[in-house]
Amino acid sequence: MTLTNQNIEQLLQLCKSGNQQAQMEVYNRYYKAMYNSAYRIVKDSFEAEDIMQDSFLTAFTKLDNLKEIKTFGSWLKRIVINNSIHHYKKSSKYQDVPLDDVMYKIEDSSGITEDYEFKNLKAKQVLETMELLKDSYKTSLTLHLIEGYDYDEICEIMDISSANCRTMISRAKNSLRKKLEPLAQY
């Protein structure tokens, strides 16, 4: 039986024994989803790629710590999300925006071409508006609405209380709504 025909439990058992082909098969099955999760947080393709690869290395080295093999996908995603948030917090403290980037964005925002589909434009506007929110609001909404984590998981990831989590997400949604209201009139 080839590795591509094996289920994830069998592959992970092979990974525990150091089988590099099995590790590559697991990587091939999960890398796109993990890259997308990292990219949504760090907003840089090279950084997302690095975070994703570091997360796979961490997962493969700590595979013995995984209690239930069936939860591998969510466990790996949690590693990616935690690494992404850590990297984002670390890099956003000292992030400078070059003047050329600011001028480019101002020039680009002057008009929208007609070939955009209306739905894509709305989604893009929501995502761009989310970028205007405070970091904690943006992170909590991304985890909740885009990544699909429930409140308990967000509490654990962000290291906050349940009440604080619910309040933060509620306030983040209200803030997003207020920022989107002027756009809804058009």
mmCIF file of C-alpha atoms in Angstrom:
data_model
loop_
_atom_site.group_PDB
_atom_site.id
_atom_site.type_symbol
_atom_site.label_atom_id
_atom_site.label_comp_id
_atom_site.label_asym_id
_atom_site.label_seq_id
_atom_site.Cartn_x
_atom_site.Cartn_y
_atom_site.Cartn_z
ATOM 1 C CA MET A 1 0.000 0.000 0.000
ATOM 2 C CA THR A 2 1.384 3.403 -0.935
ATOM 3 C CA LEU A 3 1.541 6.230 1.567
ATOM 4 C CA THR A 4 -1.069 8.255 -0.315
ATOM 5 C CA ASN A 5 -3.637 5.504 0.313
ATOM 6 C CA GLN A 6 -3.020 5.304 4.055
ATOM 7 C CA ASN A 7 -5.197 7.096 6.557
ATOM 8 C CA ILE A 8 -3.755 9.793 8.776
ATOM 9 C CA GLU A 9 -3.486 7.542 11.845
ATOM 10 C CA GLN A 10 -1.267 5.092 9.947
ATOM 11 C CA LEU A 11 0.838 7.926 8.544
ATOM 12 C CA LEU A 12 1.342 9.498 11.949
ATOM 13 C CA GLN A 13 2.481 6.170 13.400
ATOM 14 C CA LEU A 14 5.102 6.044 10.635
ATOM 15 C CA CYS A 15 6.036 9.673 11.380
ATOM 16 C CA LYS A 16 6.636 8.800 15.023
ATOM 17 C CA SER A 17 9.214 6.260 13.899
ATOM 18 C CA GLY A 18 10.970 8.930 11.795
ATOM 19 C CA ASN A 19 9.704 7.908 8.342
ATOM 20 C CA GLN A 20 10.434 10.950 6.164
ATOM 21 C CA GLN A 21 8.161 9.831 3.335
ATOM 22 C CA ALA A 22 5.253 9.654 5.766
ATOM 23 C CA GLN A 23 6.142 13.120 7.073
ATOM 24 C CA MET A 24 6.144 14.442 3.514
ATOM 25 C CA GLU A 25 2.736 12.878 2.854
ATOM 26 C CA VAL A 26 1.303 14.476 6.027
ATOM 27 C CA TYR A 27 2.866 17.794 4.992
ATOM 28 C CA ASN A 28 1.311 17.533 1.513
ATOM 29 C CA ARG A 29 -2.122 16.866 2.995
ATOM 30 C CA TYR A 30 -2.094 19.827 5.401
ATOM 31 C CA TYR A 31 0.274 22.514 4.111
ATOM 32 C CA LYS A 32 -2.258 24.589 2.128
ATOM 33 C CA ALA A 33 -4.693 24.946 5.024
ATOM 34 C CA MET A 34 -1.897 25.701 7.484
ATOM 35 C CA TYR A 35 -0.329 28.274 5.158
ATOM 36 C CA ASN A 36 -3.702 30.014 4.745
ATOM 37 C CA SER A 37 -4.210 30.117 8.522
ATOM 38 C CA ALA A 38 -0.777 31.668 9.058
ATOM 39 C CA TYR A 39 -1.191 34.118 6.176
ATOM 40 C CA ARG A 40 -4.512 35.440 7.499
ATOM 41 C CA ILE A 41 -2.743 36.521 10.666
ATOM 42 C CA VAL A 42 0.706 37.699 9.556
ATOM 43 C CA LYS A 43 -0.329 39.070 6.119
ATOM 44 C CA ASP A 44 3.029 38.193 4.549
ATOM 45 C CA SER A 45 3.484 35.166 2.312
ATOM 46 C CA PHE A 46 7.155 34.577 3.175
ATOM 47 C CA GLU A 47 6.512 34.858 6.911
ATOM 48 C CA ALA A 48 3.465 32.596 6.626
ATOM 49 C CA GLU A 49 5.581 30.014 4.796
ATOM 50 C CA ASP A 50 8.258 30.128 7.525
ATOM 51 C CA ILE A 51 5.688 29.882 10.303
ATOM 52 C CA MET A 52 3.978 26.967 8.587
ATOM 53 C CA GLN A 53 7.234 25.040 8.153
ATOM 54 C CA ASP A 54 8.340 25.743 11.728
ATOM 55 C CA SER A 55 4.957 24.541 12.924
ATOM 56 C CA PHE A 56 5.301 21.275 11.012
ATOM 57 C CA LEU A 57 8.755 20.752 12.516
ATOM 58 C CA THR A 58 7.348 21.384 15.980
ATOM 59 C CA ALA A 59 4.462 19.008 15.337
ATOM 60 C CA PHE A 60 6.706 16.214 14.081
ATOM 61 C CA THR A 61 9.120 16.565 17.002
ATOM 62 C CA LYS A 62 6.313 16.657 19.593
ATOM 63 C CA LEU A 63 4.110 14.035 17.973
ATOM 64 C CA ASP A 64 4.530 11.782 21.007
ATOM 65 C CA ASN A 65 2.793 14.459 23.127
ATOM 66 C CA LEU A 66 -0.392 14.232 21.023
ATOM 67 C CA LYS A 67 -2.945 12.335 23.101
ATOM 68 C CA GLU A 68 -5.398 11.429 20.331
ATOM 69 C CA ILE A 69 -4.115 10.972 16.804
ATOM 70 C CA LYS A 70 -7.586 11.764 15.427
ATOM 71 C CA THR A 71 -7.160 15.374 16.565
ATOM 72 C CA PHE A 72 -3.900 15.890 14.647
ATOM 73 C CA GLY A 73 -5.369 18.438 12.199
ATOM 74 C CA SER A 74 -6.784 20.705 14.893
ATOM 75 C CA TRP A 75 -3.652 20.260 17.021
ATOM 76 C CA LEU A 76 -1.446 21.271 14.087
ATOM 77 C CA LYS A 77 -3.696 24.237 13.313
ATOM 78 C CA ARG A 78 -3.458 25.397 16.926
ATOM 79 C CA ILE A 79 0.346 25.262 16.681
ATOM 80 C CA VAL A 80 0.216 27.328 13.472
ATOM 81 C CA ILE A 81 -2.208 29.880 14.974
ATOM 82 C CA ASN A 82 -0.162 30.238 18.169
ATOM 83 C CA ASN A 83 3.083 30.651 16.207
ATOM 84 C CA SER A 84 1.408 33.173 13.888
ATOM 85 C CA ILE A 85 0.025 35.258 16.741
ATOM 86 C CA HIS A 86 3.385 35.162 18.524
ATOM 87 C CA HIS A 87 5.187 36.247 15.350
ATOM 88 C CA TYR A 88 2.595 38.951 14.609
ATOM 89 C CA LYS A 89 2.862 40.444 18.093
ATOM 90 C CA LYS A 90 6.651 40.332 17.958
ATOM 91 C CA SER A 91 6.951 41.928 14.525
ATOM 92 C CA SER A 92 4.143 44.494 14.807
ATOM 93 C CA LYS A 93 5.866 46.291 17.698
ATOM 94 C CA TYR A 94 8.584 47.617 15.423
ATOM 95 C CA GLN A 95 6.911 47.684 12.054
ATOM 96 C CA ASP A 96 7.581 50.766 9.948
ATOM 97 C CA VAL A 97 5.535 51.511 6.861
ATOM 98 C CA PRO A 98 7.571 52.867 3.953
ATOM 99 C CA LEU A 99 6.245 56.081 2.464
ATOM 100 C CA ASP A 100 6.114 54.450 -0.983
ATOM 101 C CA ASP A 101 3.639 51.865 0.330
ATOM 102 C CA VAL A 102 1.405 54.569 1.761
ATOM 103 C CA MET A 103 1.439 56.548 -1.472
ATOM 104 C CA TYR A 104 0.756 53.388 -3.505
ATOM 105 C CA LYS A 105 -2.271 52.542 -1.369
ATOM 106 C CA ILE A 106 -3.617 56.087 -1.671
ATOM 107 C CA GLU A 107 -3.279 55.968 -5.457
ATOM 108 C CA ASP A 108 -4.886 52.516 -5.647
ATOM 109 C CA SER A 109 -7.898 53.461 -3.557
ATOM 110 C CA SER A 110 -9.031 56.150 -6.001
ATOM 111 C CA GLY A 111 -11.121 53.841 -8.167
ATOM 112 C CA ILE A 112 -12.418 50.337 -8.542
ATOM 113 C CA THR A 113 -12.394 48.609 -11.892
ATOM 114 C CA GLU A 114 -15.700 47.374 -13.230
ATOM 115 C CA ASP A 115 -14.615 43.749 -13.635
ATOM 116 C CA TYR A 116 -14.817 43.065 -9.903
ATOM 117 C CA GLU A 117 -17.660 40.859 -8.823
ATOM 118 C CA PHE A 118 -19.845 42.566 -6.271
ATOM 119 C CA LYS A 119 -19.520 39.739 -3.720
ATOM 120 C CA ASN A 120 -15.723 39.748 -3.904
ATOM 121 C CA LEU A 121 -15.737 43.506 -3.462
ATOM 122 C CA LYS A 122 -17.888 43.242 -0.333
ATOM 123 C CA ALA A 123 -15.696 40.534 1.173
ATOM 124 C CA LYS A 124 -12.595 42.537 0.330
ATOM 125 C CA GLN A 125 -14.097 45.637 1.958
ATOM 126 C CA VAL A 126 -14.890 43.690 5.124
ATOM 127 C CA LEU A 127 -11.370 42.247 5.298
ATOM 128 C CA GLU A 128 -9.811 45.659 4.639
ATOM 129 C CA THR A 129 -12.033 47.232 7.280
ATOM 130 C CA MET A 130 -11.015 44.523 9.752
ATOM 131 C CA GLU A 131 -7.425 45.735 9.290
ATOM 132 C CA LEU A 132 -8.512 49.075 10.813
ATOM 133 C CA LEU A 133 -9.574 47.438 14.078
ATOM 134 C CA LYS A 134 -7.389 47.228 17.175
ATOM 135 C CA ASP A 135 -5.054 44.234 17.126
ATOM 136 C CA SER A 136 -6.972 42.339 19.812
ATOM 137 C CA TYR A 137 -10.282 42.889 17.980
ATOM 138 C CA LYS A 138 -8.778 41.874 14.644
ATOM 139 C CA THR A 139 -7.202 38.731 16.099
ATOM 140 C CA SER A 140 -10.331 37.638 17.964
ATOM 141 C CA LEU A 141 -12.591 38.186 14.931
ATOM 142 C CA THR A 142 -10.167 36.369 12.636
ATOM 143 C CA LEU A 143 -10.052 33.397 14.983
ATOM 144 C CA HIS A 144 -13.830 33.368 15.464
ATOM 145 C CA LEU A 145 -15.271 34.284 12.062
ATOM 146 C CA ILE A 146 -12.575 33.181 9.619
ATOM 147 C CA GLU A 147 -10.788 30.318 11.375
ATOM 148 C CA GLY A 148 -13.970 29.023 13.046
ATOM 149 C CA TYR A 149 -12.691 28.673 16.602
ATOM 150 C CA ASP A 150 -15.255 28.684 19.395
ATOM 151 C CA TYR A 151 -15.044 30.959 22.431
ATOM 152 C CA ASP A 152 -13.296 28.418 24.639
ATOM 153 C CA GLU A 153 -10.582 27.818 22.054
ATOM 154 C CA ILE A 154 -10.088 31.560 21.543
ATOM 155 C CA CYS A 155 -9.774 32.024 25.323
ATOM 156 C CA GLU A 156 -7.027 29.432 25.378
ATOM 157 C CA ILE A 157 -5.208 30.780 22.313
ATOM 158 C CA MET A 158 -5.327 34.421 23.416
ATOM 159 C CA ASP A 159 -4.893 33.580 27.099
ATOM 160 C CA ILE A 160 -7.948 35.549 28.244
ATOM 161 C CA SER A 161 -10.996 34.769 30.388
ATOM 162 C CA SER A 162 -14.280 33.591 28.901
ATOM 163 C CA ALA A 163 -16.093 36.793 29.849
ATOM 164 C CA ASN A 164 -13.294 38.908 28.384
ATOM 165 C CA CYS A 165 -13.390 36.850 25.175
ATOM 166 C CA ARG A 166 -17.143 37.251 24.682
ATOM 167 C CA THR A 167 -16.957 40.968 25.448
ATOM 168 C CA MET A 168 -14.007 41.474 23.110
ATOM 169 C CA ILE A 169 -15.677 39.665 20.198
ATOM 170 C CA SER A 170 -18.941 41.533 20.774
ATOM 171 C CA ARG A 171 -17.143 44.885 20.836
ATOM 172 C CA ALA A 172 -15.059 43.895 17.815
ATOM 173 C CA LYS A 173 -18.224 43.052 15.843
ATOM 174 C CA ASN A 174 -19.822 46.364 16.854
ATOM 175 C CA SER A 175 -16.695 48.279 15.899
ATOM 176 C CA LEU A 176 -16.562 46.494 12.546
ATOM 177 C CA ARG A 177 -20.263 47.221 11.949
ATOM 178 C CA LYS A 178 -19.763 50.933 12.657
ATOM 179 C CA LYS A 179 -16.792 51.118 10.307
ATOM 180 C CA LEU A 180 -18.759 49.320 7.567
ATOM 181 C CA GLU A 181 -21.910 51.481 7.841
ATOM 182 C CA PRO A 182 -20.633 54.245 5.524
ATOM 183 C CA LEU A 183 -19.721 51.609 2.923
ATOM 184 C CA ALA A 184 -23.208 50.034 3.063
ATOM 185 C CA GLN A 185 -24.837 53.224 1.779
ATOM 186 C CA TYR A 186 -23.254 52.834 -1.653
#
